[in-house]
Tab-separated table of C-alpha atoms and ligand atoms in Angstrom:
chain	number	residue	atom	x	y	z
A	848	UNK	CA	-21.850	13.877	22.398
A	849	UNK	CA	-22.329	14.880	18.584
A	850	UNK	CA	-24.378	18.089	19.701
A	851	UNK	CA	-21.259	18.877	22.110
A	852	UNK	CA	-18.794	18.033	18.896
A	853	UNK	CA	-21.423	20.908	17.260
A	854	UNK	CA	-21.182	23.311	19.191
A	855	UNK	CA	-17.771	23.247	19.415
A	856	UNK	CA	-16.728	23.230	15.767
A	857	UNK	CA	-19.478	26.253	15.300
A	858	UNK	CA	-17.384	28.047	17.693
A	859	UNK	CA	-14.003	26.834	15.959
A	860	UNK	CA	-15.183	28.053	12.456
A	861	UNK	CA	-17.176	31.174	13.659
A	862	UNK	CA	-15.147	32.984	11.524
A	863	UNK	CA	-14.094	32.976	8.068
A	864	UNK	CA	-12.254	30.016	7.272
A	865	UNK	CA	-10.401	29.145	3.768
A	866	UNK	CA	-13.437	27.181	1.761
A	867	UNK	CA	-13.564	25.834	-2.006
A	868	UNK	CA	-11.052	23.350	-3.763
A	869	UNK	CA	-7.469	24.214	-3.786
A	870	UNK	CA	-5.769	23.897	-6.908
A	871	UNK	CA	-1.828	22.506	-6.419
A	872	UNK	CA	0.466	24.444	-7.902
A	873	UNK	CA	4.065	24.382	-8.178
A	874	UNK	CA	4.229	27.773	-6.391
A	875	UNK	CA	5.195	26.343	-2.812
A	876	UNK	CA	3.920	29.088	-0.745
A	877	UNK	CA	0.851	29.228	-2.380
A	878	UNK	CA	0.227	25.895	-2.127
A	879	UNK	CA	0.900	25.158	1.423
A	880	UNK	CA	-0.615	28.765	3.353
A	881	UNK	CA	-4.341	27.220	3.244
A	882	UNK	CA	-3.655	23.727	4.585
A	883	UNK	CA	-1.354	25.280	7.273
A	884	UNK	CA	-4.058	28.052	8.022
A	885	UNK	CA	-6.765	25.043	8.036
A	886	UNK	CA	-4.384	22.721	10.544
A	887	UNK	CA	-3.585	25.593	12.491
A	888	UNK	CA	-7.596	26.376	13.329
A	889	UNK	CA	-8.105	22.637	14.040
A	890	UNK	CA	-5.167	22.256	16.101
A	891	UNK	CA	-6.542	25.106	18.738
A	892	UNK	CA	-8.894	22.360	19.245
A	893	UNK	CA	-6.446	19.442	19.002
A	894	UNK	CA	-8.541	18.164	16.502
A	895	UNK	CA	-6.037	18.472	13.583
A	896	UNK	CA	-4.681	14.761	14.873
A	897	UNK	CA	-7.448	13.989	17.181
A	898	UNK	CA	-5.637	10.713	18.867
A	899	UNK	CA	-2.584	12.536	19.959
A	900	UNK	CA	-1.559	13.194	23.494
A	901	UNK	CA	-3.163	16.834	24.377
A	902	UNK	CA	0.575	17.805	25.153
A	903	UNK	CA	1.768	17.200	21.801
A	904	UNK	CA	-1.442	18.703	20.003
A	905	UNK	CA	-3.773	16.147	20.022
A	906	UNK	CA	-7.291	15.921	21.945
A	907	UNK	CA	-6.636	12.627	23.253
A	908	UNK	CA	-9.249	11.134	21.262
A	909	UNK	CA	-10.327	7.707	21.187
A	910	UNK	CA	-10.302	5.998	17.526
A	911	UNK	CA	-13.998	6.302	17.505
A	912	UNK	CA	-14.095	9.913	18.761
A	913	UNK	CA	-11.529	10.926	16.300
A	914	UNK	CA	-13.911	9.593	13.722
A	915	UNK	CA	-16.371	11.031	15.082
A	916	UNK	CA	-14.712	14.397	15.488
A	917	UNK	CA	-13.592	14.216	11.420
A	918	UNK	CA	-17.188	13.972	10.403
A	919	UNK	CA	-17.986	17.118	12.256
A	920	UNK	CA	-15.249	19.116	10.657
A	921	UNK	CA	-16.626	17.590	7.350
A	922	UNK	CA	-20.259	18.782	8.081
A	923	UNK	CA	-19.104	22.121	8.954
A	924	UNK	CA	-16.436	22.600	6.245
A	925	UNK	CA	-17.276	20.173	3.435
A	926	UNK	CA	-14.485	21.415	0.924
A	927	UNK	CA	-11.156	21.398	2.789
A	928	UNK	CA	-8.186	22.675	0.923
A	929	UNK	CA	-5.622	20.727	0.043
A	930	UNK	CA	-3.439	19.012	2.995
A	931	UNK	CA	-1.413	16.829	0.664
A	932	UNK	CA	1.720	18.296	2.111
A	933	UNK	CA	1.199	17.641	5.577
A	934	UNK	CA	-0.049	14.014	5.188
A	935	UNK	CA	3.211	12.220	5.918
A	936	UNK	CA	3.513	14.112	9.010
A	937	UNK	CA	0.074	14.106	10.702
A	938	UNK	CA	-0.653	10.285	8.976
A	939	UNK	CA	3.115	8.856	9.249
A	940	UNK	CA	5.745	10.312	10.883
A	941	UNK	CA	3.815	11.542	13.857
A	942	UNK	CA	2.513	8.366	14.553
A	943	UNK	CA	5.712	6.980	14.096
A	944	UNK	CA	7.383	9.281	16.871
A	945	UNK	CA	4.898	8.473	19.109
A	946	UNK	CA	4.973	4.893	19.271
A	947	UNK	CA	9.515	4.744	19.193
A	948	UNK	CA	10.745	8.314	20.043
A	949	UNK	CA	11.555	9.744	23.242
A	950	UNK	CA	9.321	12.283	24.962
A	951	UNK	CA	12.118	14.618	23.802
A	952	UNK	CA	11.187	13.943	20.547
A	953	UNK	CA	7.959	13.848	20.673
A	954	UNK	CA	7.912	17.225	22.114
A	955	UNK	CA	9.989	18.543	19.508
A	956	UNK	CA	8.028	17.456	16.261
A	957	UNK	CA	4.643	16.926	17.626
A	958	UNK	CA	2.879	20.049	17.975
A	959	UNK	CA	5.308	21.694	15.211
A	960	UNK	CA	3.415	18.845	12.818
A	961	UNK	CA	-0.147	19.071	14.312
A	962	UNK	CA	-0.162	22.816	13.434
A	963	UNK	CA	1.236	22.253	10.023
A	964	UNK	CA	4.464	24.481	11.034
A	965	UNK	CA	6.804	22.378	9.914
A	966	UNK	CA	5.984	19.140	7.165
A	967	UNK	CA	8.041	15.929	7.020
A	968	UNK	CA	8.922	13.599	3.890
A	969	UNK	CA	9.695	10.237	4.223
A	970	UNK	CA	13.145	8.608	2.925
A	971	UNK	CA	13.203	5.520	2.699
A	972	UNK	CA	13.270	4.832	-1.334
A	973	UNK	CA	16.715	4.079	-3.113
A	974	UNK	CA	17.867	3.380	-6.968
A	975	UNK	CA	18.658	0.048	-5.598
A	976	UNK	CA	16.124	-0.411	-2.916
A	977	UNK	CA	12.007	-0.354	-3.576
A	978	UNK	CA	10.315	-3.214	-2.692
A	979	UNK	CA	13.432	-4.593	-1.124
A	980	UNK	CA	13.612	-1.806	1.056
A	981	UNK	CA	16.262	-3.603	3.648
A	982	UNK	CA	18.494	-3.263	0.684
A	983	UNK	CA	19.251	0.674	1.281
A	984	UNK	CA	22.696	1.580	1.289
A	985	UNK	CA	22.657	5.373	2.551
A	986	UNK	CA	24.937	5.550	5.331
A	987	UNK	CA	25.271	6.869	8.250
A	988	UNK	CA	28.567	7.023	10.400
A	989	UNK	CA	29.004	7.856	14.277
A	990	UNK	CA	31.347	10.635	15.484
A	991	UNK	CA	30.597	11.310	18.556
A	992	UNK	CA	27.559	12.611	19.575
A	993	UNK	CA	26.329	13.158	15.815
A	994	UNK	CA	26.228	11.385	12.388
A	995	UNK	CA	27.204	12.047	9.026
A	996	UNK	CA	24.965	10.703	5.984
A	997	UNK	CA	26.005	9.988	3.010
A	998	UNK	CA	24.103	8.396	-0.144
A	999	UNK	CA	21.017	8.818	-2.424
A	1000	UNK	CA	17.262	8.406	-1.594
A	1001	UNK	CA	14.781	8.746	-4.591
A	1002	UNK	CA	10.848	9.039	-5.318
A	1003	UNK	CA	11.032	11.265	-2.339
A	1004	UNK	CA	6.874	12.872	-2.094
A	1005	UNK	CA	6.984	16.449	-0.624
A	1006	UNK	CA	11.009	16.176	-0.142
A	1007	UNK	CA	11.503	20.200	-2.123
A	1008	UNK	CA	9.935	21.570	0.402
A	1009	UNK	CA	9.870	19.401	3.455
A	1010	UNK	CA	11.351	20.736	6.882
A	1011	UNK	CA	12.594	17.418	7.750
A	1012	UNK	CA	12.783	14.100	6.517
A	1013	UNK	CA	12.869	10.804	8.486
A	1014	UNK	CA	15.642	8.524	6.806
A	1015	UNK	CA	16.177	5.267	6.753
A	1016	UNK	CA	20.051	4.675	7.064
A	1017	UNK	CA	22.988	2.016	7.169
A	1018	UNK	CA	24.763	2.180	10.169
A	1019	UNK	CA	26.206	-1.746	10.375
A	1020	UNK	CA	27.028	-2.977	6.743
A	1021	UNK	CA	28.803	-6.222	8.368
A	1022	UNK	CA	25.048	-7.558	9.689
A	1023	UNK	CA	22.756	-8.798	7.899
A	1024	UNK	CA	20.481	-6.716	5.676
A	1025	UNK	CA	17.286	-6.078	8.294
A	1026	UNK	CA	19.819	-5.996	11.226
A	1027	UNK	CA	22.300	-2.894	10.334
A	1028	UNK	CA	19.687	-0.295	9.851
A	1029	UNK	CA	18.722	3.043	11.921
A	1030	UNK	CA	16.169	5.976	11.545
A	1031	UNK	CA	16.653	9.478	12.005
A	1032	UNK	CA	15.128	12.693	11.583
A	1033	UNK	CA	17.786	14.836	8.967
A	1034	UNK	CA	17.299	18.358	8.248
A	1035	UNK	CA	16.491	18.986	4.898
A	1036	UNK	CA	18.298	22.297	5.504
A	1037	UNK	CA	21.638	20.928	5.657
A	1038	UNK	CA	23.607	22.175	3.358
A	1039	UNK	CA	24.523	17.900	2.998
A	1040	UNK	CA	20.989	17.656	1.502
A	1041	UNK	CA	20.057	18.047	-2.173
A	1042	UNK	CA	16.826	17.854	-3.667
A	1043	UNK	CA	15.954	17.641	-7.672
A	1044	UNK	CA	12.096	17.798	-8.739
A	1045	UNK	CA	11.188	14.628	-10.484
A	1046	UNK	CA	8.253	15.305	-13.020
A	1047	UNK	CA	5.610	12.532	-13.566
A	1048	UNK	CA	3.558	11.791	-16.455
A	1049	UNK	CA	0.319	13.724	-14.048
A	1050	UNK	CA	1.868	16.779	-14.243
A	1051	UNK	CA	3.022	16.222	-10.769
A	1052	UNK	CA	6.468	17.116	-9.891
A	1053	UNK	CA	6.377	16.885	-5.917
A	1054	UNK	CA	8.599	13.936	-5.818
A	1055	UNK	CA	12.017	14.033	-5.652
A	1056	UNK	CA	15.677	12.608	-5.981
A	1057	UNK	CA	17.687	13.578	-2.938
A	1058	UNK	CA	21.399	13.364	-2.816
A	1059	UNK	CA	22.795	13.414	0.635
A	1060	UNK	CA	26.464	14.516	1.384
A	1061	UNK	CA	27.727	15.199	4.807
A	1062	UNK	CA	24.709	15.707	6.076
A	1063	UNK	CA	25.152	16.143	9.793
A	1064	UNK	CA	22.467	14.483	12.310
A	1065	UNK	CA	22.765	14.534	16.305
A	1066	UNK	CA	22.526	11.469	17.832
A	1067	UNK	CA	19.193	13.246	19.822
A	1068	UNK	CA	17.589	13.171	16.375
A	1069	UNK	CA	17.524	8.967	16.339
A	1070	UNK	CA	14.268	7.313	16.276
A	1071	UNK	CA	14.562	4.487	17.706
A	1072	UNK	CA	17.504	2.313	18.594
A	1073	UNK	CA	20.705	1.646	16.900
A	1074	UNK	CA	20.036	-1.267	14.803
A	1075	UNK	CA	16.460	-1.455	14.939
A	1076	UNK	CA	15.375	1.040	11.886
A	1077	UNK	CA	13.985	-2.347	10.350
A	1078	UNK	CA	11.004	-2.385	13.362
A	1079	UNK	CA	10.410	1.613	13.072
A	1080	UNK	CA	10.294	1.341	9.023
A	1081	UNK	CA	7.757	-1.848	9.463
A	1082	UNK	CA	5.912	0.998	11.813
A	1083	UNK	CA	6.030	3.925	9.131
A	1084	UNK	CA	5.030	1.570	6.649
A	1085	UNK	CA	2.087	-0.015	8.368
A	1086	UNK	CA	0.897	3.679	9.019
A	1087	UNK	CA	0.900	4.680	5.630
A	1088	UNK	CA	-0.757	2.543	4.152
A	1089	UNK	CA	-3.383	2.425	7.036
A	1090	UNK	CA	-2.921	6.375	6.191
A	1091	UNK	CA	-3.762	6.163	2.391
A	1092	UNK	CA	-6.198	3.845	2.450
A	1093	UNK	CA	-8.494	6.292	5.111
A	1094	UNK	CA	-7.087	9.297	3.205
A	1095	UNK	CA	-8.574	7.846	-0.238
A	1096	UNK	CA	-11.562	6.807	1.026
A	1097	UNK	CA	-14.751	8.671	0.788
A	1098	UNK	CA	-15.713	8.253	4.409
A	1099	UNK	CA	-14.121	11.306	5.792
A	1100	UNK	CA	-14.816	13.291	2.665
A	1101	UNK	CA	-18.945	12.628	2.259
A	1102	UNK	CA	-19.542	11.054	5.930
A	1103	UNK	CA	-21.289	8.394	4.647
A	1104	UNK	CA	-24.683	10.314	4.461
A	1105	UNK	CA	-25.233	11.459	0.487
A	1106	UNK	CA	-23.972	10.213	-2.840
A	1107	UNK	CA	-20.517	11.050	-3.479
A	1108	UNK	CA	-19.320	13.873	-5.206
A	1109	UNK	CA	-18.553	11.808	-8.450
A	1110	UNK	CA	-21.142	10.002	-8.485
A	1111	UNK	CA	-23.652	13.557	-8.137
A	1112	UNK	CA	-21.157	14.645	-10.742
A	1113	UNK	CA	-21.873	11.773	-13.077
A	1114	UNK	CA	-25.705	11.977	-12.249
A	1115	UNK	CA	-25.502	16.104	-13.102
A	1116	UNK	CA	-23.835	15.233	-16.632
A	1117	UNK	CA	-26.989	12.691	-17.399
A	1118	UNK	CA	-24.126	10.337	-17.659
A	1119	UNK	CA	-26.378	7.622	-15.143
A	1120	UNK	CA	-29.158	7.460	-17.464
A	1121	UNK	CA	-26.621	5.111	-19.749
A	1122	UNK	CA	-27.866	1.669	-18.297
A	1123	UNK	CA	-24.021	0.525	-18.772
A	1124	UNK	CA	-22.899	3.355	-17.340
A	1125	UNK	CA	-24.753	3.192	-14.486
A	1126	UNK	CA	-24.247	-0.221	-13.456
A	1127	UNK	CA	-20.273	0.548	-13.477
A	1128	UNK	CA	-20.978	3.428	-11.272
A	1129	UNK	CA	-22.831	1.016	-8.708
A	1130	UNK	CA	-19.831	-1.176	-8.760
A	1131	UNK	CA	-17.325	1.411	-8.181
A	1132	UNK	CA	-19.984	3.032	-5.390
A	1133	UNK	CA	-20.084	-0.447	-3.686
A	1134	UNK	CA	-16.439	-0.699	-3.928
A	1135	UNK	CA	-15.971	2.284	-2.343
A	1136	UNK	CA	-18.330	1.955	0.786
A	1137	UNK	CA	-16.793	-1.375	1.019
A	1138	UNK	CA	-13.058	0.060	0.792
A	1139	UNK	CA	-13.952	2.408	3.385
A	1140	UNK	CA	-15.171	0.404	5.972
A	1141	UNK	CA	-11.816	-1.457	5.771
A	1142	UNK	CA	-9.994	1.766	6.032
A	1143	UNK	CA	-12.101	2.171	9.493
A	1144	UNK	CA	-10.903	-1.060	10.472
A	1145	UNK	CA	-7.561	-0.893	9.900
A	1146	UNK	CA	-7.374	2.611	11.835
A	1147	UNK	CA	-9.211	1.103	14.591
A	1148	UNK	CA	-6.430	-1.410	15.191
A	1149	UNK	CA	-7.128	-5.035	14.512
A	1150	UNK	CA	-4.112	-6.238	13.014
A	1151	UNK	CA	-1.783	-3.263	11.198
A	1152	UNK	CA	0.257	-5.201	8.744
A	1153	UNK	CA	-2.167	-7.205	7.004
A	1154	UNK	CA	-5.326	-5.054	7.534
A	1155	UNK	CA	-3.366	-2.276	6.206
A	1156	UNK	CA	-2.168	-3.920	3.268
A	1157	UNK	CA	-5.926	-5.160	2.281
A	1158	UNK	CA	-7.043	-1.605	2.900
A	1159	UNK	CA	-4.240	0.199	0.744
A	1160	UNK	CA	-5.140	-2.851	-2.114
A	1161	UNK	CA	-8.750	-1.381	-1.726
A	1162	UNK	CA	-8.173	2.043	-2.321
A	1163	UNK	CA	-5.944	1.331	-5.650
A	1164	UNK	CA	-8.518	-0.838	-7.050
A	1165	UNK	CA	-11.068	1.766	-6.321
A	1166	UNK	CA	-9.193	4.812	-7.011
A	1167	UNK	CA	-8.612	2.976	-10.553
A	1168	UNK	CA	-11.986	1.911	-11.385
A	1169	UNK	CA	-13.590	5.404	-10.450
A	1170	UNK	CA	-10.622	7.034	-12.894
A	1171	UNK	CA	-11.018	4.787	-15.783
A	1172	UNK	CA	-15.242	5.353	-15.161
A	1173	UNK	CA	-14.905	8.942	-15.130
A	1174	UNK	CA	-12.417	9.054	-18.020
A	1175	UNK	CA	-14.922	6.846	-20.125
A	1176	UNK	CA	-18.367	8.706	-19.514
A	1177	UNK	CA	-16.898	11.797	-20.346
A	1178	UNK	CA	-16.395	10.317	-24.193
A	1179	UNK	CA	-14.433	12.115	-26.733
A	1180	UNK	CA	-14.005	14.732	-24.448
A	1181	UNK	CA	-11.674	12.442	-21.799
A	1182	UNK	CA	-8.908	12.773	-24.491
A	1183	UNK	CA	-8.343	15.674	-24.081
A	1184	UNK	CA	-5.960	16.851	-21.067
A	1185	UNK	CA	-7.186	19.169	-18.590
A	1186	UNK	CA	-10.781	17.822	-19.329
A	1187	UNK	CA	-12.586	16.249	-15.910
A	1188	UNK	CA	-10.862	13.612	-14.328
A	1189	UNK	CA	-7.695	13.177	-16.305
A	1190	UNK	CA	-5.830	13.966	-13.675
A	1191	UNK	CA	-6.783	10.707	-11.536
A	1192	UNK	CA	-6.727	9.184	-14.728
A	1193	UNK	CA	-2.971	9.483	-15.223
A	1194	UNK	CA	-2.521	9.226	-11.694
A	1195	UNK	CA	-4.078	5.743	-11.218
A	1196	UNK	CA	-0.887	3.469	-12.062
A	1197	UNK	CA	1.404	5.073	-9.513
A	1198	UNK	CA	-1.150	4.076	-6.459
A	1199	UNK	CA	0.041	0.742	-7.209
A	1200	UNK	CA	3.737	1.401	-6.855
A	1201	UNK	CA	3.541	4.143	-3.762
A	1202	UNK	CA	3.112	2.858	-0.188
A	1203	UNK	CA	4.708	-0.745	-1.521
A	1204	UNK	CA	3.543	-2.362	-4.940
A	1205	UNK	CA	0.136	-4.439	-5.073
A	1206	UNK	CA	2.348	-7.633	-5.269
A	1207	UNK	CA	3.764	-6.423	-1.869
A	1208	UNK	CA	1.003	-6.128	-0.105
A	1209	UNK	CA	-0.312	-9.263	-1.896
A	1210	UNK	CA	2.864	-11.244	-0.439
A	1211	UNK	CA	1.874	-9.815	3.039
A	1212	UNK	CA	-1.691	-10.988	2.715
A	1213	UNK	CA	-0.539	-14.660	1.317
A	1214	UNK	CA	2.187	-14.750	4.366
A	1215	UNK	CA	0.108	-12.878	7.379
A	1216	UNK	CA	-3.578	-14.410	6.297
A	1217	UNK	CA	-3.223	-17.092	4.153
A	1218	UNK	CA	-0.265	-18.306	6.033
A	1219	UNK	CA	1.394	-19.046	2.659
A	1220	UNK	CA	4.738	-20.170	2.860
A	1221	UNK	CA	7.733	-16.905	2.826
A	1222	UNK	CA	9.146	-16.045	-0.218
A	1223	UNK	CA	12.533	-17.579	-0.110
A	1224	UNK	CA	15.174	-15.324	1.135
A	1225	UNK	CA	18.629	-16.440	0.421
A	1226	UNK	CA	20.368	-13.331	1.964
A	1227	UNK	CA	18.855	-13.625	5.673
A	1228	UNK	CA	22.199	-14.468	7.261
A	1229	UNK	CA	24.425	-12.724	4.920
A	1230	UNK	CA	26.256	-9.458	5.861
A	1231	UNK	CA	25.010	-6.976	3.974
A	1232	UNK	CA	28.512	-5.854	2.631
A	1233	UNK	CA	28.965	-8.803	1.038
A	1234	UNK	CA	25.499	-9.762	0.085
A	1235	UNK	CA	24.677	-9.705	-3.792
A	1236	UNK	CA	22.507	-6.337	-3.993
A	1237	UNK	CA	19.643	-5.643	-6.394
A	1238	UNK	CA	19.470	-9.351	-7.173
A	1239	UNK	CA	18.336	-11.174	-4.110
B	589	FAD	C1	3.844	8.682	-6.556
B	589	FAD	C2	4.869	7.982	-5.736
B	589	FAD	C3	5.280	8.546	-4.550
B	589	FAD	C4	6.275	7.925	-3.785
B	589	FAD	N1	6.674	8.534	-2.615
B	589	FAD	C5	7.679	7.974	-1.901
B	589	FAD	C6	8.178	8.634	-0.726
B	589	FAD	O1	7.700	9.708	-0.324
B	589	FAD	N2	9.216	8.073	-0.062
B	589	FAD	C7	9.786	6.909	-0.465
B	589	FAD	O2	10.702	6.454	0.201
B	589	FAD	N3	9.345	6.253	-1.568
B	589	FAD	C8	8.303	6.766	-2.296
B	589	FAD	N4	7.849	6.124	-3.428
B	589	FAD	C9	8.528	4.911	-3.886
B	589	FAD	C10	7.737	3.623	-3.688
B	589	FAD	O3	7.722	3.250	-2.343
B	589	FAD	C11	8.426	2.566	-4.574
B	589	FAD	O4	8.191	2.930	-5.933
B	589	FAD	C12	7.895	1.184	-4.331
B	589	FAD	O5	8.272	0.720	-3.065
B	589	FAD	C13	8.413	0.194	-5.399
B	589	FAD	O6	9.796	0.244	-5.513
B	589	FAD	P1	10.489	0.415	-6.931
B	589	FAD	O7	9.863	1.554	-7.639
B	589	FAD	O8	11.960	0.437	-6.697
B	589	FAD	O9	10.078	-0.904	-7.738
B	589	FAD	P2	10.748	-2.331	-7.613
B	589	FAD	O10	10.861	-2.709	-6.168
B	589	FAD	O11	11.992	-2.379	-8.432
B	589	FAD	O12	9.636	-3.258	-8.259
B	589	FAD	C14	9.513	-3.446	-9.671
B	589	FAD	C15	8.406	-4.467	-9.915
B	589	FAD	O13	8.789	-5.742	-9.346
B	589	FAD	C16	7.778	-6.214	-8.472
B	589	FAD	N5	8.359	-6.903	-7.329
B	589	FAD	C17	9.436	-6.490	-6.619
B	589	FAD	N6	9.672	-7.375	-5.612
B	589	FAD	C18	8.703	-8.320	-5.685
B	589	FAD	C19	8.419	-9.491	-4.921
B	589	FAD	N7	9.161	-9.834	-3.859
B	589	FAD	N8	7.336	-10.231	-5.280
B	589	FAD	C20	6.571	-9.895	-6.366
B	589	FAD	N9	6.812	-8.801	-7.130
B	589	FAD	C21	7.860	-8.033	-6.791
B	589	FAD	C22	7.064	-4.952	-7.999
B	589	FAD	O14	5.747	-5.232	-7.543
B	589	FAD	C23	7.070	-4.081	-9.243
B	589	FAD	O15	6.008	-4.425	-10.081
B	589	FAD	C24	6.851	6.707	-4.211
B	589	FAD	C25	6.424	6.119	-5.403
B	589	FAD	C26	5.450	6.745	-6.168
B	589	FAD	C27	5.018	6.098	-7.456
């Protein structure tokens, strides 16, 4: 089965394929032509998102075969470039589609997404709505056979130069906060749809404010019923973090057979031969192989919510530890920015805010595993017109 994986990925890469790290760069074009040229070779395969339907540019691919399938790529082609762009597609939205949109729709965004054509954001974030994400008051109205949105979404990842982005939107303000919701797919072409660059302190400035006016959606472009974009968010949501935590984690990257690249990084520097040193590096390297084989397990299915939570928890703990090792061994040096791993370093604090905060997914874990009592909610049978927003 592995020699027939082989064979076929020698054949898929027989020619010269983009290799080495990519370097992000605000430059759009520049950043997104390798990861689209890399998705594009895998999807002749259908092995950019393995587990799809072969119609809709998958290979039908079990869990295990997918996995099995991703090492392969990673024997062949180690050093991937960059495919931070088309994550919330392939990892989040496509899944997403598959399991609530119409065969229409899948048709539509599928195999546009597997081939890294066209790249989704996700819209869910408001000023007033972040962990209380049923709070969102972005509208959208009915006329007809389309909608019109109207409203703000913010901390939008990938929004400046997304294709589409799959919104989260009030359509009933008279129910009940988790009741009057819908998704849609909204073109971020619209001439309704705004998008300002946020910068962060990394350097980053790929998320974004987006201020939506008039924005017109056909009603073909709803995922999902009317009223039920609370069950299709709970979807996205599970999928990202079951998303982040497998993107973060080494398993894909190294395949589980060598050290790490960090960790030969660390050993190349003579940083290991520090007895203090080394035992942090154990303790990240354990965390990490232990991180990972959660990752596996949430992807393989047994349980979503919480296994996804406990698996996105992983990876920030990890991803932090590794940083804050890295920035330390590196000594005087690490203070100074653009040296190795600053990056990661200043990154580290937002993995606890993006995909839902630690306390979140801690609230999910006490609730789902623990079976902890639910945090009171004192607006569950309140319209949401009339509820008291922001404070509840
Ligand atoms: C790098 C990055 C990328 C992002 N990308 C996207 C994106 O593409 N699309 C998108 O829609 N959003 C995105 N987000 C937004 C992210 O989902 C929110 O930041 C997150 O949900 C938290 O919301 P908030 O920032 O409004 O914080 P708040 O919800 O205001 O939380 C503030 C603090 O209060 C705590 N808190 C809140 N409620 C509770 C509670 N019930 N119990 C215990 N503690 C609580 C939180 O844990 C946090 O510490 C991104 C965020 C980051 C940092």
């Amino acid at each position: 089965m592995i020699e027939d994986l082989d064979t076929m990925a020698a054949a898929l890469f027989a020619d010269a394929v983009p290799r080495g790290n990519f370097v992000p760069k605000i430059g759009y074009e520049n950043e997104l032509s390798p990861g689209r040229a890399w998705l594009r070779r895998l999807a002749a395969r259908g092995w950019s998102t393995p587990t799809w339907p072969a119609e809709y540019g998958g290979c039908d691919a079990s869990p295990a075969r997918a996995r099995q399938i991703r090492a392969t790529v990673v024997r062949h082609r180690p050093r991937p470039p960059e495919l931070y762009a088309f994550g919330i597609g392939t990892g989040i939205v496509g899944p997403t589609i598959l399991t609530h949109g119409t065969p229409e729709q899948c048709a539509k965004w599928l195999p546009p997404i597997s081939r890294g054509d066209e790249i989704f954001c996700q819209m869910f974030s408001e000023p007033e709505a972040g962990s209380d994400l049923a709070n969102i008051s972005l509208r959208a109205e009915r006329f007809g056979a389309t909608w019109r949105l109207d409203g703000q979404k913010i901390w939008t990842s990938r929004a400046a130069y997304a294709d589409w982005g799959l919104c989260l939107a009030r359509t009933t303000p008279d129910l009940p906060k988790h009741q009057g919701m819908t998704m849609f797919v909204i073109d971020m072409h619209d001439p309704g749809v705004e998008v300002r660059p946020l910068r962060q302190m990394n350097g980053d400035a790929r998320f974004n404010e987006i201020f939506v006016t008039g924005a017109v959606v056909p009603d073909a472009w709803r995922i999902g019923e009317v009223g039920a974009g609370w069950t299709v968010a709970m979807t996205v949501l599970a999928n990202e973090r079951t998303a982040m935590a497998a993107a973060r984690s080494s398993a894909h990257r190294d395949s589980g057979r060598r050290e790490p690249e960090w960790l030969q990084a660390l050993a190349a520097d003579g940083a290991l031969s520090d007895p203090v040193v080394r035992d942090r590096a154990m303790r990240v390297y354990v965390l990490e192989r232990v991180a990972a084989w959660t990752a596996i397990r949430a992807a393989t299915g047994t349980g979503m919510g919480a296994a996804a939570s406990g698996g996105k928890l992983r990876q920030t703990r990890v991803f932090k530890a590794r940083a804050e090792l890295i920035k330390d061994a590196s000594g005087a040096a690490g203070m100074v920015s653009g040296s190795g791993g600053d990056r990661d370093f200043l990154t580290a604090p937002s993995m606890s805010l993006m995909g839902g905060t630690d306390e979140v997914q801690l609230n999910v874990l006490g609730e789902q595993v623990l079976g902890l009592p639910k945090e009171p909610r004192l607006d569950r049978d309140v319209p949401w017109a009339v509820s008291r927003r922001g404070l509840l």
